[in-house]
Coordinates of C-alpha atoms and ligand atoms in Angstrom, one line a residue:
X1 CA 107.1 204.3 219.3
X2 CA 105.9 201.5 221.4
X3 CA 102.3 200.3 220.8
X4 CA 102.1 198.4 224.1
X5 CA 99.0 200.0 225.5
X6 CA 97.1 200.8 222.3
X7 CA 93.3 200.5 222.3
X8 CA 92.9 198.7 219.0
X9 CA 89.5 200.0 217.8
X10 CA 89.3 203.3 219.6
X11 CA 89.3 205.4 216.4
X12 CA 87.5 203.1 214.0
X13 CA 85.5 205.2 211.5
X14 CA 87.0 208.4 212.8
X15 CA 88.9 211.0 210.7
X16 CA 91.7 213.0 212.2
X17 CA 93.8 215.9 210.9
X18 CA 97.2 216.4 212.6
X19 CA 99.3 219.5 211.8
X20 CA 103.1 219.3 212.3
X21 CA 102.8 215.6 211.6
X22 CA 106.2 215.3 209.9
X23 CA 108.1 215.3 213.2
X24 CA 108.1 214.8 216.9
X25 CA 104.8 214.9 218.8
X26 CA 102.6 215.2 215.7
X27 CA 104.2 212.2 214.2
X28 CA 103.8 210.2 217.4
X29 CA 100.1 211.1 217.7
X30 CA 99.4 210.3 214.1
X31 CA 101.0 206.9 214.5
X32 CA 99.0 206.1 217.6
X33 CA 95.6 207.1 216.1
X34 CA 96.3 205.0 213.0
X35 CA 97.5 202.1 215.2
X36 CA 94.1 202.5 216.9
X37 CA 92.3 202.2 213.5
X38 CA 91.7 205.8 212.7
X39 CA 92.1 207.7 209.4
X40 CA 94.8 210.3 209.8
X41 CA 95.6 213.2 207.5
X42 CA 99.2 214.1 208.3
X43 CA 99.8 217.7 207.5
X44 CA 103.1 219.6 207.5
X45 CA 104.9 222.4 205.7
X46 CA 107.8 220.0 205.1
X47 CA 106.9 217.5 202.4
X48 CA 110.1 215.6 202.7
X49 CA 109.6 215.2 206.5
X50 CA 106.1 213.8 205.8
X51 CA 107.5 211.2 203.4
X52 CA 110.1 210.2 206.0
X53 CA 107.5 210.2 208.8
X54 CA 105.2 207.9 206.8
X55 CA 108.1 205.5 206.3
X56 CA 108.8 205.3 210.0
X57 CA 105.2 204.4 210.9
X58 CA 105.1 201.1 208.9
X59 CA 102.0 198.9 208.9
X60 CA 99.0 200.1 210.8
X61 CA 95.3 199.1 210.7
X62 CA 94.2 202.7 210.1
X63 CA 94.7 204.8 207.0
X64 CA 97.4 207.5 206.6
X65 CA 97.3 210.4 204.1
X66 CA 99.8 213.2 203.7
X67 CA 99.1 216.9 203.0
X68 CA 101.7 219.7 202.5
X69 CA 100.3 222.9 204.0
X70 CA 101.3 226.0 206.0
X71 CA 99.2 226.6 209.1
X72 CA 99.8 230.4 208.7
X73 CA 97.9 230.4 205.4
X74 CA 94.1 230.6 205.8
X75 CA 93.5 229.2 202.3
X76 CA 95.7 226.1 203.1
X77 CA 93.6 225.3 206.2
X78 CA 90.3 225.9 204.5
X79 CA 91.1 223.8 201.4
X80 CA 92.5 221.0 203.5
X81 CA 89.4 220.7 205.6
X82 CA 87.2 220.9 202.5
X83 CA 89.3 218.2 200.7
X84 CA 89.1 216.0 203.8
X85 CA 85.3 216.2 204.0
X86 CA 85.0 215.6 200.2
X87 CA 87.1 212.5 200.5
X88 CA 86.2 211.1 203.9
X89 CA 82.8 212.6 204.5
X90 CA 83.6 214.3 207.9
X91 CA 86.3 215.5 210.2
X92 CA 86.2 214.3 213.8
X93 CA 89.5 215.3 215.3
X94 CA 92.0 218.1 214.7
X95 CA 95.3 218.2 216.6
X96 CA 97.5 221.3 216.3
X97 CA 101.1 220.2 216.6
X98 CA 102.8 222.6 214.1
X99 CA 105.1 224.8 216.0
X100 CA 108.6 226.5 216.1
X101 CA 110.8 227.6 219.0
X102 CA 112.5 230.7 217.6
X103 CA 115.3 232.2 219.7
X104 CA 115.8 230.2 222.9
X105 CA 118.6 232.2 224.6
X106 CA 117.9 235.8 223.7
X107 CA 116.7 238.3 226.3
X108 CA 114.2 240.8 225.0
X109 CA 116.9 243.4 224.4
X110 CA 118.5 241.1 221.9
X111 CA 115.4 239.4 220.6
X112 CA 114.7 240.7 217.0
X113 CA 111.1 241.7 216.1
X114 CA 111.0 239.6 212.9
X115 CA 111.6 236.4 215.0
X116 CA 109.0 237.4 217.5
X117 CA 106.4 237.9 214.7
X118 CA 107.3 234.6 213.1
X119 CA 107.0 232.6 216.3
X120 CA 103.6 234.2 217.0
X121 CA 102.5 233.7 213.4
X122 CA 103.2 229.9 213.4
X123 CA 102.3 229.0 217.0
X124 CA 99.4 231.3 217.8
X125 CA 98.0 232.6 214.5
X126 CA 98.4 229.2 212.9
X127 CA 96.4 227.6 215.8
X128 CA 93.7 230.3 215.4
X129 CA 93.4 229.6 211.6
X130 CA 93.4 225.8 211.8
X131 CA 91.0 225.8 214.8
X132 CA 88.6 228.3 213.1
X133 CA 88.2 226.1 210.0
X134 CA 88.1 222.9 212.2
X135 CA 85.1 224.4 214.1
X136 CA 83.3 225.4 210.9
X137 CA 83.8 221.9 209.5
X138 CA 82.8 220.1 212.7
X139 CA 79.6 222.2 213.1
X140 CA 78.2 220.3 210.1
X141 CA 78.1 217.1 212.1
X142 CA 77.9 218.7 215.5
X143 CA 80.7 216.5 216.9
X144 CA 84.4 217.2 217.2
X145 CA 87.6 217.0 219.3
X146 CA 90.2 219.8 218.9
X147 CA 93.5 219.7 220.7
X148 CA 96.0 222.5 220.8
X149 CA 99.7 222.4 221.9
X150 CA 100.4 224.9 224.6
X151 CA 103.4 224.5 226.9
X152 CA 104.4 225.0 230.5
X153 CA 106.3 228.0 229.1
X154 CA 103.0 229.6 228.5
X155 CA 102.0 229.3 232.1
X156 CA 105.4 230.1 233.8
X157 CA 107.4 231.9 231.1
X158 CA 110.8 230.6 230.1
X159 CA 113.5 233.3 230.2
X160 CA 115.3 233.8 226.9
X161 CA 112.2 232.6 225.0
X162 CA 109.9 235.6 225.0
X163 CA 108.3 234.8 221.6
X164 CA 107.7 231.1 222.4
X165 CA 106.4 231.7 225.9
X166 CA 104.1 234.5 224.7
X167 CA 102.8 232.4 221.8
X168 CA 102.0 229.5 224.2
X169 CA 100.3 231.9 226.7
X170 CA 98.2 233.0 223.7
X171 CA 97.3 229.4 222.9
X172 CA 96.1 228.9 226.5
X173 CA 93.8 232.0 226.2
X174 CA 92.5 230.9 222.8
X175 CA 91.7 227.4 224.2
X176 CA 89.9 228.8 227.2
X177 CA 87.8 231.3 225.2
X178 CA 86.7 229.0 222.4
X179 CA 86.1 226.1 224.7
X180 CA 83.3 228.1 226.3
X181 CA 82.0 229.3 222.9
X182 CA 81.1 225.7 221.9
X183 CA 80.5 224.1 225.2
X184 CA 76.8 223.5 224.4
X185 CA 77.8 221.4 221.4
X186 CA 79.5 218.0 221.2
X187 CA 82.7 219.8 220.1
X188 CA 85.4 220.0 222.8
X189 CA 88.5 222.3 222.6
X190 CA 91.4 221.5 224.9
X191 CA 95.2 222.0 225.2
X192 CA 98.1 220.1 226.5
X193 CA 100.8 222.0 228.4
X194 CA 103.9 219.8 228.3
X195 CA 107.3 220.5 229.9
X196 CA 110.3 219.4 227.7
X197 CA 109.6 216.4 225.6
X198 CA 112.4 214.5 223.7
X199 CA 111.7 215.6 220.1
X200 CA 113.8 217.3 217.4
X201 CA 112.3 220.7 218.6
X202 CA 113.9 220.1 222.0
X203 CA 117.2 219.2 220.4
X204 CA 117.2 222.6 218.5
X205 CA 117.3 224.5 221.8
X206 CA 120.4 226.2 223.1
X207 CA 122.2 223.3 225.0
X208 CA 122.4 225.3 228.3
X209 CA 118.7 226.1 228.0
X210 CA 117.9 222.5 227.5
X211 CA 119.7 221.4 230.6
X212 CA 118.2 224.3 232.6
X213 CA 114.7 223.3 231.5
X214 CA 115.3 219.6 232.2
X215 CA 116.6 220.5 235.6
X216 CA 113.2 222.1 236.4
X217 CA 111.4 218.8 236.0
X218 CA 111.1 217.0 239.4
X219 CA 111.1 213.6 237.6
X220 CA 114.6 214.5 236.4
X221 CA 114.0 213.5 232.8
X222 CA 112.4 214.7 229.5
X223 CA 108.9 213.4 228.7
X224 CA 108.6 211.0 225.8
X225 CA 106.6 211.3 222.6
X226 CA 104.7 208.1 223.6
X227 CA 103.6 209.7 226.8
X228 CA 102.3 212.7 225.0
X229 CA 100.5 210.5 222.4
X230 CA 98.9 208.4 225.1
X231 CA 97.4 211.5 226.8
X232 CA 96.5 213.2 223.6
X233 CA 94.6 210.2 222.3
X234 CA 92.4 210.1 225.4
X235 CA 91.6 213.8 225.1
X236 CA 90.5 213.4 221.4
X237 CA 88.6 210.2 222.0
X238 CA 84.7 210.1 222.3
X239 CA 85.2 209.1 226.0
X240 CA 86.6 212.5 227.0
X241 CA 83.3 214.2 226.9
X242 CA 83.2 216.5 230.0
X243 CA 86.4 218.5 229.5
X244 CA 86.5 221.6 227.3
X245 CA 88.5 224.8 227.5
X246 CA 90.9 222.9 229.7
X247 CA 94.7 223.0 229.8
X248 CA 96.1 219.6 230.8
X249 CA 99.5 219.5 232.4
X250 CA 102.1 216.9 231.3
X251 CA 105.2 218.1 233.0
X252 CA 106.9 215.4 235.2
X253 CA 105.8 217.4 238.3
X254 CA 107.0 220.8 237.1
X255 CA 103.5 222.4 236.9
X256 CA 102.3 223.5 240.3
X257 CA 99.1 225.3 239.4
Ligands
NAD1 P1 109.0 219.3 216.0 O1 109.9 220.4 215.6 O2 109.6 217.9 216.1 O3 107.8 219.2 214.9 C1 107.1 220.4 214.5 C2 106.6 220.2 213.1 O4 105.8 221.4 212.7 C3 107.7 220.1 212.0 O5 107.5 218.9 211.3 C4 107.6 221.3 211.2 O6 107.9 221.1 209.8 C5 106.1 221.6 211.4 N1 105.8 223.0 211.0 C6 106.5 224.1 211.4 N2 106.0 225.3 210.9 C7 104.9 224.8 210.2 C8 103.9 225.6 209.4 N3 103.9 226.9 209.3 N4 102.8 224.8 208.9 C9 102.8 223.5 209.1 N5 103.7 222.8 209.7 C10 104.7 223.5 210.3 O7 108.3 219.8 217.3 P2 107.6 219.0 218.5 O8 108.6 219.0 219.6 O9 107.0 217.8 218.0 O10 106.5 220.1 218.9 C11 105.1 220.0 218.5 C12 104.3 221.0 219.3 O11 104.4 220.7 220.7 C13 104.8 222.4 219.0 O12 103.7 223.3 219.0 C14 105.6 222.7 220.3 O13 105.7 224.1 220.6 C15 104.8 221.9 221.3 N6 105.6 221.6 222.5 C16 106.7 220.9 222.4 C17 107.5 220.6 223.5 C18 108.8 219.9 223.5 O14 109.5 219.9 224.5 N7 109.1 219.2 222.4 C19 107.0 221.0 224.8 C20 105.8 221.8 224.9 C21 105.1 222.0 223.7

């Protein structure tokens, strides 16, 4: 990742928890928050990926910690938040980047139920669980910034990806509902809705589907992890104080509403 535009002290004395931090967008956001002097708990189901991610980050002014956890397990989320508060005194930022694609070229007639349930469990139920305990933790201080990862597929629907598109539409509804629930606190809840971003998740797509989705982006290219991290870091900064329950587009011109 390039650190060209970092704001050196933006996250000084702030504590962030990032799920899915072992790869892709979660890794890029973790790196940027730590480069901007924050403490980041990097959480992922894949411990080996976390080790490798930590190695790629190198020296940063902030503090990085690792936590193996499964976003679909309520006890994992609850314990991680409690441990974070016990160790660091508070939790300011939670960013939900854990996610899976599931089938990417299966129309519903061929889409098996167990895959559908699995994609909803990780992407939507996992976001519910982590956000629920994030809110309970942040209410102790009355301040917080929560970011969820939706997708343009949740607004438009990507054919062949019923589970993924449904899960991301669910994340949009979740964000809009709970943003209003806590709008009279200093806790904001927002989501990003990116088009295709160049990450390992994108590489796992069916190749024809990847070129189809890239072709739908007017800028004619995939987004980069740096571009997502730059936007995400603004949304979770203290400066972003008048947006909640919002779905922010990041789509190279694909989103039209
Ligand atoms: P990625 O595959 O590179 O990283 C996802 C990480 O989530 C992995 O490290 C994986 O181990 C972790 N994970 C999976 N299941 C988990 C679980 N149950 N508990 C904890 N961690 C788990 O993916 P990415 O491209 O960085 O995507 C991050 C998020 O952004 C996802 O929610 C994805 O749907 C969303 N998104 C991605 C794109 C894209 O084009 N890459 C576009 C829109 C939205």
